[in-house]
PDB file of C-alpha atoms in Angstrom:
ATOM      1  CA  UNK S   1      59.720 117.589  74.359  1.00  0.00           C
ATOM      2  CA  UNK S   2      60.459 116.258  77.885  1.00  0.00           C
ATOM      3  CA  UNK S   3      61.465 112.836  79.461  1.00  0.00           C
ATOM      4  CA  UNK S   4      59.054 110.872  80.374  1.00  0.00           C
ATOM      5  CA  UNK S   5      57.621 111.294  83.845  1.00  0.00           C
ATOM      6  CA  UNK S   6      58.910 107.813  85.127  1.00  0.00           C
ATOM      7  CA  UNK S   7      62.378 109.642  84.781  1.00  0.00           C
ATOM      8  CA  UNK S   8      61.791 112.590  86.626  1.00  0.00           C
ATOM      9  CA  UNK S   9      65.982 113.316  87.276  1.00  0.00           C
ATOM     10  CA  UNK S  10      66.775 113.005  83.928  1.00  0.00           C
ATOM     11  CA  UNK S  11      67.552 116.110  81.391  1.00  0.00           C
ATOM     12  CA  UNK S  12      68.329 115.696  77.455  1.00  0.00           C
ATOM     13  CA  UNK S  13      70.990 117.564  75.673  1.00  0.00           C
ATOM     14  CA  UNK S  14      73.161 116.318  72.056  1.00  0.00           C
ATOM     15  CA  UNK S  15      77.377 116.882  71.705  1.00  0.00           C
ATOM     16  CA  UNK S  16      77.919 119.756  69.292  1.00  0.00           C
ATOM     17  CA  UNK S  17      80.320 116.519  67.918  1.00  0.00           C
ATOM     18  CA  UNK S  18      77.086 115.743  65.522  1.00  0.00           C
ATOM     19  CA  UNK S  19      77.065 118.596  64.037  1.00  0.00           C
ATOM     20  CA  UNK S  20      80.734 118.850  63.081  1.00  0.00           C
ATOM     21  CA  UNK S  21      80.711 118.453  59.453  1.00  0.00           C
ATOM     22  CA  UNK S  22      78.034 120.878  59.033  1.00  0.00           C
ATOM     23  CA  UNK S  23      78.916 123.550  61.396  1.00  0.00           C
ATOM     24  CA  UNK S  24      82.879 123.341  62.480  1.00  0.00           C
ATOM     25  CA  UNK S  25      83.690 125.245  65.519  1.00  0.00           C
ATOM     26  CA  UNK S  26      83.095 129.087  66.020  1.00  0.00           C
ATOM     27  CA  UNK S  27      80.964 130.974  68.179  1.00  0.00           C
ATOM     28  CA  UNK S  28      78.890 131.858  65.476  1.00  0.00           C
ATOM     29  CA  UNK S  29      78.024 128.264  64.695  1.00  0.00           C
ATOM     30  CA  UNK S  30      77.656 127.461  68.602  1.00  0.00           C
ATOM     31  CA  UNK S  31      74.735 130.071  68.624  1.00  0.00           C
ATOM     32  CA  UNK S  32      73.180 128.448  65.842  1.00  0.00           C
ATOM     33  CA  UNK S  33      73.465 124.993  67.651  1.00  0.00           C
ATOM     34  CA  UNK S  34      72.481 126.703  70.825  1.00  0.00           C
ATOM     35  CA  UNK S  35      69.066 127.803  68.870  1.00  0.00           C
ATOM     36  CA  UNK S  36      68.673 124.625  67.656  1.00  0.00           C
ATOM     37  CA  UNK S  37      68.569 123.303  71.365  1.00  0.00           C
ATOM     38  CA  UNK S  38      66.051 125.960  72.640  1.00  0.00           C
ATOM     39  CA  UNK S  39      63.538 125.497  69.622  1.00  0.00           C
ATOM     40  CA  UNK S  40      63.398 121.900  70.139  1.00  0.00           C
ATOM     41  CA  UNK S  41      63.357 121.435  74.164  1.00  0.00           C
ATOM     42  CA  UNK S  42      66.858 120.575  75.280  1.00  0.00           C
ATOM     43  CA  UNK S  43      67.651 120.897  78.523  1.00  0.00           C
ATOM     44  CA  UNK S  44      71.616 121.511  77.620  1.00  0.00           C
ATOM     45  CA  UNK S  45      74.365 121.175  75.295  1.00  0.00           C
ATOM     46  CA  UNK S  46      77.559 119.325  75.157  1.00  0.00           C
ATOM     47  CA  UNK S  47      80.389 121.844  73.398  1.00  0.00           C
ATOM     48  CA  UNK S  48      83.026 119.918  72.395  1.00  0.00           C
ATOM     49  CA  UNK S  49      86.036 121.560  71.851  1.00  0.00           C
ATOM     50  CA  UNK S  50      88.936 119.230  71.288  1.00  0.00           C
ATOM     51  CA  UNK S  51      92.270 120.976  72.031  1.00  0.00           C
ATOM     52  CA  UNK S  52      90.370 123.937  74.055  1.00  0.00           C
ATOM     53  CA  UNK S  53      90.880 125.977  71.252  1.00  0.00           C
ATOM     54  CA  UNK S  54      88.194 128.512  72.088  1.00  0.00           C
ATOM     55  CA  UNK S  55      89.157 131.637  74.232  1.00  0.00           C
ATOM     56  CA  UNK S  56      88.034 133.136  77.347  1.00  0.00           C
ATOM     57  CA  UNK S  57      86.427 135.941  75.549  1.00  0.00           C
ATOM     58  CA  UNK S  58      84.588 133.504  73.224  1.00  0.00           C
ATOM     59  CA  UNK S  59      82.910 131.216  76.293  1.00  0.00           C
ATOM     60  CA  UNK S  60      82.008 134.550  77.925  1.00  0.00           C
ATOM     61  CA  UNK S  61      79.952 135.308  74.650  1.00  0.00           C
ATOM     62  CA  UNK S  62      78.539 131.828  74.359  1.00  0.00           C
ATOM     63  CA  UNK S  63      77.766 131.291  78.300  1.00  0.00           C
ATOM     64  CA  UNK S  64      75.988 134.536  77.921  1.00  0.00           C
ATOM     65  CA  UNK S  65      74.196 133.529  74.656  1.00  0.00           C
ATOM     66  CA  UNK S  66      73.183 129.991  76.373  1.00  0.00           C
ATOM     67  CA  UNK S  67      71.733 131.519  79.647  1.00  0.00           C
ATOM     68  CA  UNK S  68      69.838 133.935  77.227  1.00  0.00           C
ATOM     69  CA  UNK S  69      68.278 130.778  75.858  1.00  0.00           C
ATOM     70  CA  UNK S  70      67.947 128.653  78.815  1.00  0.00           C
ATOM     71  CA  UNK S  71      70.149 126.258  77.514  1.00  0.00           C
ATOM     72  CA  UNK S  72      73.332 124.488  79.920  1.00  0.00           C
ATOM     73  CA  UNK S  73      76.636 123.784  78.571  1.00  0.00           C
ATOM     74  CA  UNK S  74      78.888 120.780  79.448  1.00  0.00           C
ATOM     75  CA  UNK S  75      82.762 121.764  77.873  1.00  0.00           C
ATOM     76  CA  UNK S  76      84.122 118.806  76.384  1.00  0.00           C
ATOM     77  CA  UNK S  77      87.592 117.953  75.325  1.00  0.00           C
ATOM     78  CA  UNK S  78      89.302 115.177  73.585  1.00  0.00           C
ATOM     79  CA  UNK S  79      92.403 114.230  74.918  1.00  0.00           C
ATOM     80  CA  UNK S  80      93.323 111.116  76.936  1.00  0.00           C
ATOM     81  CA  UNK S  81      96.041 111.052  79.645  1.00  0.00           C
ATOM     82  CA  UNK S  82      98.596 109.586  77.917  1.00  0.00           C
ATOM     83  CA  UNK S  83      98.266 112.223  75.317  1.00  0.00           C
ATOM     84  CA  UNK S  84     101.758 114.887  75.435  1.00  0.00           C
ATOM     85  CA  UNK S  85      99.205 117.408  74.998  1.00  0.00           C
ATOM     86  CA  UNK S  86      96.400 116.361  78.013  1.00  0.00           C
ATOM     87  CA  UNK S  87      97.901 118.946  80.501  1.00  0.00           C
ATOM     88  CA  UNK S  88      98.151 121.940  78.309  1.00  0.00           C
ATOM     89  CA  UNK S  89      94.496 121.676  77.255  1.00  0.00           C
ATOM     90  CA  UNK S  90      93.121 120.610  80.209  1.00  0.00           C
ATOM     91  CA  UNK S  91      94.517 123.844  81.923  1.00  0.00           C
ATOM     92  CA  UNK S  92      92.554 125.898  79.622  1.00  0.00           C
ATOM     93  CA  UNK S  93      89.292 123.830  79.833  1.00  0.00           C
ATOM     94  CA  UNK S  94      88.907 124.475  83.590  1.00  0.00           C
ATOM     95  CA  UNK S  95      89.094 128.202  82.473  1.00  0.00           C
ATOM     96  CA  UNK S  96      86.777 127.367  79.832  1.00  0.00           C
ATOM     97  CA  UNK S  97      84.230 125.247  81.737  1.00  0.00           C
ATOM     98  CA  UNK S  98      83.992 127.406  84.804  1.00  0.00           C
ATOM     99  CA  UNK S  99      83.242 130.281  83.127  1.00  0.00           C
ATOM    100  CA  UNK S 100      79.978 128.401  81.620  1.00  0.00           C
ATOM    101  CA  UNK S 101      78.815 128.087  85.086  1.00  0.00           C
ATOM    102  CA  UNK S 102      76.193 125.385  86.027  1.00  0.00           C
ATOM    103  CA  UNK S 103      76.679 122.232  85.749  1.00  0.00           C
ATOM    104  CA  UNK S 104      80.400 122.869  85.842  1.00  0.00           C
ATOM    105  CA  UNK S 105      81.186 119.617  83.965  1.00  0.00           C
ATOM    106  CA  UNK S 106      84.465 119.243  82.018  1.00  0.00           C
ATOM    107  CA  UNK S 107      84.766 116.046  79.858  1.00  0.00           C
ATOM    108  CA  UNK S 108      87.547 114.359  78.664  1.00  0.00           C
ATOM    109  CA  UNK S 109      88.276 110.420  77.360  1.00  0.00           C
ATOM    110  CA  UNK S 110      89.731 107.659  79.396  1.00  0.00           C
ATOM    111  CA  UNK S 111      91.845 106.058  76.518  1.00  0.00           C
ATOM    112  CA  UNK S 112      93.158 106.194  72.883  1.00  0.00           C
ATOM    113  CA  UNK S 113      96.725 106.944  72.200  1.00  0.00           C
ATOM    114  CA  UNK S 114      97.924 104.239  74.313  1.00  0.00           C
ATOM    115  CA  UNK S 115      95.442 101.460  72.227  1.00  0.00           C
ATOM    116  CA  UNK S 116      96.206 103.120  68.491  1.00  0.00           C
ATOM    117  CA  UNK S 117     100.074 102.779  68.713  1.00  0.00           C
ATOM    118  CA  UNK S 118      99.567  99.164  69.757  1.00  0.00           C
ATOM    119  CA  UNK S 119      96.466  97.050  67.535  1.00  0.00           C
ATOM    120  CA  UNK S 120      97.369  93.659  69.761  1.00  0.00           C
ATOM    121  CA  UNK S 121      96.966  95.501  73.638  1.00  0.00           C
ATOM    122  CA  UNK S 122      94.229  94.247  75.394  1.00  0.00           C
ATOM    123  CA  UNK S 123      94.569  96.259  77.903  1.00  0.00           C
ATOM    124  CA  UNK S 124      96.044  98.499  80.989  1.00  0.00           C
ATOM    125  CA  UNK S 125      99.482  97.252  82.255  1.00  0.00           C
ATOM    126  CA  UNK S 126      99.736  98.100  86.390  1.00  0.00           C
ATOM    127  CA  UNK S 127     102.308 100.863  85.402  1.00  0.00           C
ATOM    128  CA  UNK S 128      99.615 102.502  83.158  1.00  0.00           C
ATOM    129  CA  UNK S 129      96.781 102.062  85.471  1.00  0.00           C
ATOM    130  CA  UNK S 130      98.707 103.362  87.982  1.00  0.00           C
ATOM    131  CA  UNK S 131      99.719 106.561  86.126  1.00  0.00           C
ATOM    132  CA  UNK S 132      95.884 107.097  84.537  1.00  0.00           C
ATOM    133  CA  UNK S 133      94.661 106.870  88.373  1.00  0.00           C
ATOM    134  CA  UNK S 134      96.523 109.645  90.326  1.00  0.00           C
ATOM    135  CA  UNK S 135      97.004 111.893  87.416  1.00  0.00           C
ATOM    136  CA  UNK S 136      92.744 111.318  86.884  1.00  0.00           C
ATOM    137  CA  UNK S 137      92.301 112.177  90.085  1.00  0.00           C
ATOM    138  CA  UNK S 138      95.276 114.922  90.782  1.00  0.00           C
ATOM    139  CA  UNK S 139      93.240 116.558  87.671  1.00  0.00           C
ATOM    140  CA  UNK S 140      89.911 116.497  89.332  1.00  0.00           C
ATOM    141  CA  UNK S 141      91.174 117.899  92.556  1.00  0.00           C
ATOM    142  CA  UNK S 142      92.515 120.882  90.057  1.00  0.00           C
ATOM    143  CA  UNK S 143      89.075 121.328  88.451  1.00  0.00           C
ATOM    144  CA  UNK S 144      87.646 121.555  92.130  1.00  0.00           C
ATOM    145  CA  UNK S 145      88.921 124.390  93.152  1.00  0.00           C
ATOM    146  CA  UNK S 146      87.243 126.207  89.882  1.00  0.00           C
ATOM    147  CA  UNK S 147      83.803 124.487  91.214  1.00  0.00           C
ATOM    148  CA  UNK S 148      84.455 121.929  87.985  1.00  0.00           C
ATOM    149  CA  UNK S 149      83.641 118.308  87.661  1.00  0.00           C
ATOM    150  CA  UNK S 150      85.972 116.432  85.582  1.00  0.00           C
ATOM    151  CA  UNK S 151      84.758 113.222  83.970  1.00  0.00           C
ATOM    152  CA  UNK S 152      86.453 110.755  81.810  1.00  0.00           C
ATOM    153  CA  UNK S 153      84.350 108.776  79.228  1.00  0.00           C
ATOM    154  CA  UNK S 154      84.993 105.142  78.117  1.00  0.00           C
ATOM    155  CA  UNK S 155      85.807 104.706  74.489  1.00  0.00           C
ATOM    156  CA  UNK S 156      88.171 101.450  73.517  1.00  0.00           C
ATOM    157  CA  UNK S 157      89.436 100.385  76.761  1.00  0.00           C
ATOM    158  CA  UNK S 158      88.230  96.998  77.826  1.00  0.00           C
ATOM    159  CA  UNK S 159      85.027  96.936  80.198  1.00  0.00           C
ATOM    160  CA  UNK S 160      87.363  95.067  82.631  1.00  0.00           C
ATOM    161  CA  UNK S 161      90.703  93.366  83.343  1.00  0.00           C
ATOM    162  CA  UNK S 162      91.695  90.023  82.224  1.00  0.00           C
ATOM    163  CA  UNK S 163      93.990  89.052  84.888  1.00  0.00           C
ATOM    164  CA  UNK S 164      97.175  89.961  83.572  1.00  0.00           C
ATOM    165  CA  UNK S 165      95.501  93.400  82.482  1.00  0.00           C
ATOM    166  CA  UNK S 166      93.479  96.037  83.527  1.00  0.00           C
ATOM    167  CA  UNK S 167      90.586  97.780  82.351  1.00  0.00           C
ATOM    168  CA  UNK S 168      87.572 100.467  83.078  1.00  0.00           C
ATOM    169  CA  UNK S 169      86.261  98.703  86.258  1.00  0.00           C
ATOM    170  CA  UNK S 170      89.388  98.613  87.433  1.00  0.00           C
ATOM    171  CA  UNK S 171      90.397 102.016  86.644  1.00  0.00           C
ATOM    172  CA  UNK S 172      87.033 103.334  88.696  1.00  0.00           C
ATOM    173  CA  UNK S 173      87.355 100.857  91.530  1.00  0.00           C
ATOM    174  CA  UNK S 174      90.922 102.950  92.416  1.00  0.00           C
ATOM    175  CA  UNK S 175      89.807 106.456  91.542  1.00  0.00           C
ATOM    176  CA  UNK S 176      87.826 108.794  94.174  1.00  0.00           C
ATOM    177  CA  UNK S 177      86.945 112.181  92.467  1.00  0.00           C
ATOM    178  CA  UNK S 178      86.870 111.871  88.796  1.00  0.00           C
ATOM    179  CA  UNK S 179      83.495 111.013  87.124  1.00  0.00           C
ATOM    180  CA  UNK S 180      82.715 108.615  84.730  1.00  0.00           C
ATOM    181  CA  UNK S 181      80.688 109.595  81.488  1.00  0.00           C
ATOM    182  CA  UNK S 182      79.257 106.783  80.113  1.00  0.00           C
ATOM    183  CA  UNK S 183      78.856 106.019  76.737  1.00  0.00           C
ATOM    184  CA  UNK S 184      76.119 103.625  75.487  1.00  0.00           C
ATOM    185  CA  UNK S 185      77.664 101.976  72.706  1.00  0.00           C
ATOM    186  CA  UNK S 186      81.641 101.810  73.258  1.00  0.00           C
ATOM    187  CA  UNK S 187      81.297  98.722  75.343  1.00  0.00           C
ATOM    188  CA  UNK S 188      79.779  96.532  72.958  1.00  0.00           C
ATOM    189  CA  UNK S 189      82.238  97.794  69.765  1.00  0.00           C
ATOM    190  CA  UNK S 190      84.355  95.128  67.587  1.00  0.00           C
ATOM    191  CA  UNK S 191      86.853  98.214  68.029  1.00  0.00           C
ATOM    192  CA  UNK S 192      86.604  98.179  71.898  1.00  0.00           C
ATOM    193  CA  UNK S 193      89.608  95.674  73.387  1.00  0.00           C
ATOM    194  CA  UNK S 194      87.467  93.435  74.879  1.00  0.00           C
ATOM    195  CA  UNK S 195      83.512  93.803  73.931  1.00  0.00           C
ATOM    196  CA  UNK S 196      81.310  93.925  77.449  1.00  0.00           C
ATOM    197  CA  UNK S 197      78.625  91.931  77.851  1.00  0.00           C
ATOM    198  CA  UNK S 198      75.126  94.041  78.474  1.00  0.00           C
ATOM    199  CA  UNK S 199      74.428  92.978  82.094  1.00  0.00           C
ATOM    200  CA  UNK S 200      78.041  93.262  83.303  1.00  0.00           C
ATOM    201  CA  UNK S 201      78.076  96.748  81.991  1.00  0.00           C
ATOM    202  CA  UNK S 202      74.490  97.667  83.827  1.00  0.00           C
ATOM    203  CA  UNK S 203      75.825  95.670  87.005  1.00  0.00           C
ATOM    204  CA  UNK S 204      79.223  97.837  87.355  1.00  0.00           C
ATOM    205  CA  UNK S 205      76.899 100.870  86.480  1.00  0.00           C
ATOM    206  CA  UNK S 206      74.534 100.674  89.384  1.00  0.00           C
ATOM    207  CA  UNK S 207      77.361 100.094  91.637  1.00  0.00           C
ATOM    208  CA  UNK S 208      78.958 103.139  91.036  1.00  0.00           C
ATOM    209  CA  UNK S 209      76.457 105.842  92.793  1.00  0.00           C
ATOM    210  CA  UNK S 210      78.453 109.036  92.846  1.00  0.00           C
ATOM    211  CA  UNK S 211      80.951 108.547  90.094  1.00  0.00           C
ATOM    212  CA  UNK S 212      78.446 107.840  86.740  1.00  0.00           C
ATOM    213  CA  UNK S 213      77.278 111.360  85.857  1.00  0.00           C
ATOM    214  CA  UNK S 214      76.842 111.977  82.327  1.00  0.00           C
ATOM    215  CA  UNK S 215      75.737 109.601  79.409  1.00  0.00           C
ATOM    216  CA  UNK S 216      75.873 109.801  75.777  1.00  0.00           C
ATOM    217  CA  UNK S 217      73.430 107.775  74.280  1.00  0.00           C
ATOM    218  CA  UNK S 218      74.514 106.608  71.407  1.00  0.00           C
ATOM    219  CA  UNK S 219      74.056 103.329  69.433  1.00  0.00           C
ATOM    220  CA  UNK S 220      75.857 100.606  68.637  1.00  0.00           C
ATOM    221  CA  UNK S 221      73.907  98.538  66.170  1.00  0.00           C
ATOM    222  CA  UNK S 222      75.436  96.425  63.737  1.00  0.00           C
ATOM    223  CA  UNK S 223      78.705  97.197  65.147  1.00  0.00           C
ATOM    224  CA  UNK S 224      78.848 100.895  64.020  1.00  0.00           C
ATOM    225  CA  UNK S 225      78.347 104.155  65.250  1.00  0.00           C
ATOM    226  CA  UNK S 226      75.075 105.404  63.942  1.00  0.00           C
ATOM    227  CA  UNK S 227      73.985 108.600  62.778  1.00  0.00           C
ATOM    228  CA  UNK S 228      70.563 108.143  64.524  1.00  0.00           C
ATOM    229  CA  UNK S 229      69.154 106.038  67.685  1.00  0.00           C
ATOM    230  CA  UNK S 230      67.615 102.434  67.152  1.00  0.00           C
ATOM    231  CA  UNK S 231      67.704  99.059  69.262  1.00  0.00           C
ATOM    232  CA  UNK S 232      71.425  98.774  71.421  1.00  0.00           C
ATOM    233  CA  UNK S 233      72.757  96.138  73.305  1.00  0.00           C
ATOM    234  CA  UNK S 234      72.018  97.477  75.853  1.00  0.00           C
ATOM    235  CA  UNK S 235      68.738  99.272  75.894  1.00  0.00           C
ATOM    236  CA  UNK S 236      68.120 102.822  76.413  1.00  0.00           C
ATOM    237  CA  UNK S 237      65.107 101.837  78.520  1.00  0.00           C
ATOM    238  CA  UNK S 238      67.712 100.390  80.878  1.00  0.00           C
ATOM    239  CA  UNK S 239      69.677 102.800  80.463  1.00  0.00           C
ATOM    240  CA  UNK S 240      67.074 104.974  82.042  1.00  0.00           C
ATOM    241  CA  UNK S 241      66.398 103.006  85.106  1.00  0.00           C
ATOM    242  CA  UNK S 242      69.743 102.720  86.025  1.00  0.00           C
ATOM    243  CA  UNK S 243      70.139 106.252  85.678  1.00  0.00           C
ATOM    244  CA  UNK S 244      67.271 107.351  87.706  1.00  0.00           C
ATOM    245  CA  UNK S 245      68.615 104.977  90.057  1.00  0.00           C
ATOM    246  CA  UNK S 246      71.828 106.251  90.627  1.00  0.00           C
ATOM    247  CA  UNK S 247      71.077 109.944  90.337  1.00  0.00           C
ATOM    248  CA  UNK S 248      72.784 110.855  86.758  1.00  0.00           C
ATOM    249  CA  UNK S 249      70.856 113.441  85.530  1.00  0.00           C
ATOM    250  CA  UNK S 250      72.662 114.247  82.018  1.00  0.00           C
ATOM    251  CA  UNK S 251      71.809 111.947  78.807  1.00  0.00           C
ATOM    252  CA  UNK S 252      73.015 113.967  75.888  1.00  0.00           C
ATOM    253  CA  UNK S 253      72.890 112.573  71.485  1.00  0.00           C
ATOM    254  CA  UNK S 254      75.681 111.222  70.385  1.00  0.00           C
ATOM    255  CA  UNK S 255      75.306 110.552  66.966  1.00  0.00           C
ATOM    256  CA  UNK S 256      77.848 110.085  64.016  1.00  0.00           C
ATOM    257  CA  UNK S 257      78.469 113.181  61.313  1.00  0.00           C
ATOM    258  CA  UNK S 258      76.731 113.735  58.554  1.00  0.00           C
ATOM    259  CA  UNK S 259      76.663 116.406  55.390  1.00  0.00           C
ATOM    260  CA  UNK S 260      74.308 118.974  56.131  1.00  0.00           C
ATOM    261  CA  UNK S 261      72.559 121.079  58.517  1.00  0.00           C
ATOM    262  CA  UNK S 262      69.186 119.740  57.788  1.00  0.00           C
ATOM    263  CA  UNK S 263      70.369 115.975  57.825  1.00  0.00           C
ATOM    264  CA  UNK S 264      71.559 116.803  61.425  1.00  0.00           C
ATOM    265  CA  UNK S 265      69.033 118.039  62.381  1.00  0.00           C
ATOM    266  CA  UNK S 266      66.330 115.448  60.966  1.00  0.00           C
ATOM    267  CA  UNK S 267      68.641 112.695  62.333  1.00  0.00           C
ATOM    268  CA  UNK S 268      68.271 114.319  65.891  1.00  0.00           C
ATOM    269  CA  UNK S 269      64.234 114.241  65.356  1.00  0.00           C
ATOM    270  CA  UNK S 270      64.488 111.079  64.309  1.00  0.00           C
ATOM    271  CA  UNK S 271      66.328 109.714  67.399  1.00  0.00           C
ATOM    272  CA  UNK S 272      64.261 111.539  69.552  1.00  0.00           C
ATOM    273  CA  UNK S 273      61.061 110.266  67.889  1.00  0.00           C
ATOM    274  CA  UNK S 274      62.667 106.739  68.566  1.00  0.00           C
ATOM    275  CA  UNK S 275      62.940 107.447  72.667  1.00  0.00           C
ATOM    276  CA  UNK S 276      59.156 108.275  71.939  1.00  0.00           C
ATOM    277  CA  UNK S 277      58.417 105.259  70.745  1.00  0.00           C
ATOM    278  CA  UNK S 278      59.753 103.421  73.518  1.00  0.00           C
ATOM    279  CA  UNK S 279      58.567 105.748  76.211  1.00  0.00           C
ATOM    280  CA  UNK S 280      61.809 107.436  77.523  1.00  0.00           C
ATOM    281  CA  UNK S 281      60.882 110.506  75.993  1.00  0.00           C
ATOM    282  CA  UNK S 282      57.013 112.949  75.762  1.00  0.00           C
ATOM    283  CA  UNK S 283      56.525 114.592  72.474  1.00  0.00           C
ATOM    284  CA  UNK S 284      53.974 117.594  72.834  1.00  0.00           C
ATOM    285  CA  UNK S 285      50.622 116.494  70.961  1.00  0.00           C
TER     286      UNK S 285
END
């Protein structure tokens, strides 16, 4: 399994997030996941590991484990900036993530606390945006000097301001060294403040070279998160291009939870059978 040939920068992984009800987090279960991605062709994987929980000793055993298997690990946490508890874990990412090596990415998310203690806010206030700029980017000058790039990913933020608010574009437009991940389907959510429109979304994209690094594709049909890849508003085949355009190499699964270890798995063939179909991805014969 490879991408197709008219993509020739772009790598496949899948977040260890799909697997979470099957396999919770341990190094044991990591390994298995990290099998799973070396039997089936994945370029990487996307640990995610919420409050940094695992220790140094533990990511020396899996980045060991994972270069055994040719497999690359991005280190993902879960904390946005407003969180009390952002600094504490993102100090112990950076320890976490550089010891994985290559490609030295360390993911985080651009907003939640700040939306889910207020249903009505449509958005960033200047104070806010303000605050979630130079702490962004004060963090990604830390991760630097470990050799780590620190990305943010959009989840309910609005796409962009209103006028009397502030959103994503905004937030990017006055940031210099963190990264954005981008996810595929958060735009286009009832649960997003402010749903994007497809082409505004792909326009901002491919005028961000530098700055959009990773992706998780994941899909956004009939206004849920699914547990396996079908038609989005905005189309993985677009997706692609703009990719490829602007250099982002990483497109990793993101699919929701299921029971199971073999439903996982089936739902990851399944999604990957589904780039096949549209010719993003090779399948041997």
């Amino acid at each position: 399994m490879h991408v197709s040939h008219s993509y020739p920068g772009i790598t496949l992984g899948f977040s260890t997030q799909n697997f979470q009800k099957a396999l919770p987090l341990g190094v044991d279960n990591l390994k298995i996941l990290l099998d799973f991605a070396s039997e089936e062709g994945y370029n990487f994987m996307e640990l995610r590991d919420p409050h940094a929980d695992l220790s140094e000793e533990d990511c020396k055993i899996l980045a060991d484990y994972a270069w055994k298997k040719r497999v690359e690990v991005i280190y993902e946490i879960h904390k946005d900036l407003f969180d009390p508890e952002f600094q504490e874990v993102f100090d112990r990412a950076i320890r976490n993530t550089s010891i994985f090596g290559e490609p030295g990415i360390l993911r985080s998310i651009l907003s939640w606390s700040e939306f889910a203690a207020h249903k009505n806010k449509k958005g960033w206030t200047r104070e806010e945006l303000d605050y979630l700029t130079t702490t962004a980017d004060s963090c990604a000058k830390l991760a630097r000097v470990e050799d780590v790039q620190f990305v943010l990913e959009n989840i309910i933020e609005p796409w962009s301001g209103n006028g009397e608010t502030f959103g994503l574009t905004d937030f990017f437009d006055r940031t210099a060294l963190v990264g954005l991940q981008f996810d595929t389907a958060n735009p286009f959510l009832s649960s997003c403040r402010g749903q994007a429109e497809p082409e505004s979304v792909a326009n901002f994209l491919s005028s961000i070279p530098g700055k959009w690094l990773t992706t998780h594709l994941k899909c956004a049909a009939e206004d849920q998160f699914q547990p396996i890849l079908k038609e989005n508003p905005l189309p993985y085949s677009r997706v692609f291009e703009l990719m490829e355009a602007g250099g982002v190499t990483y497109a990793a699964l993101e699919l929701m939870a299921v029971d199971g270890l073999d439903a996982c798995k089936e739902n990851h063939r399944k999604s990957i059978q589904y780039l096949s179909d549209i010719n993003l991805v090779e399948l041997p014969k």
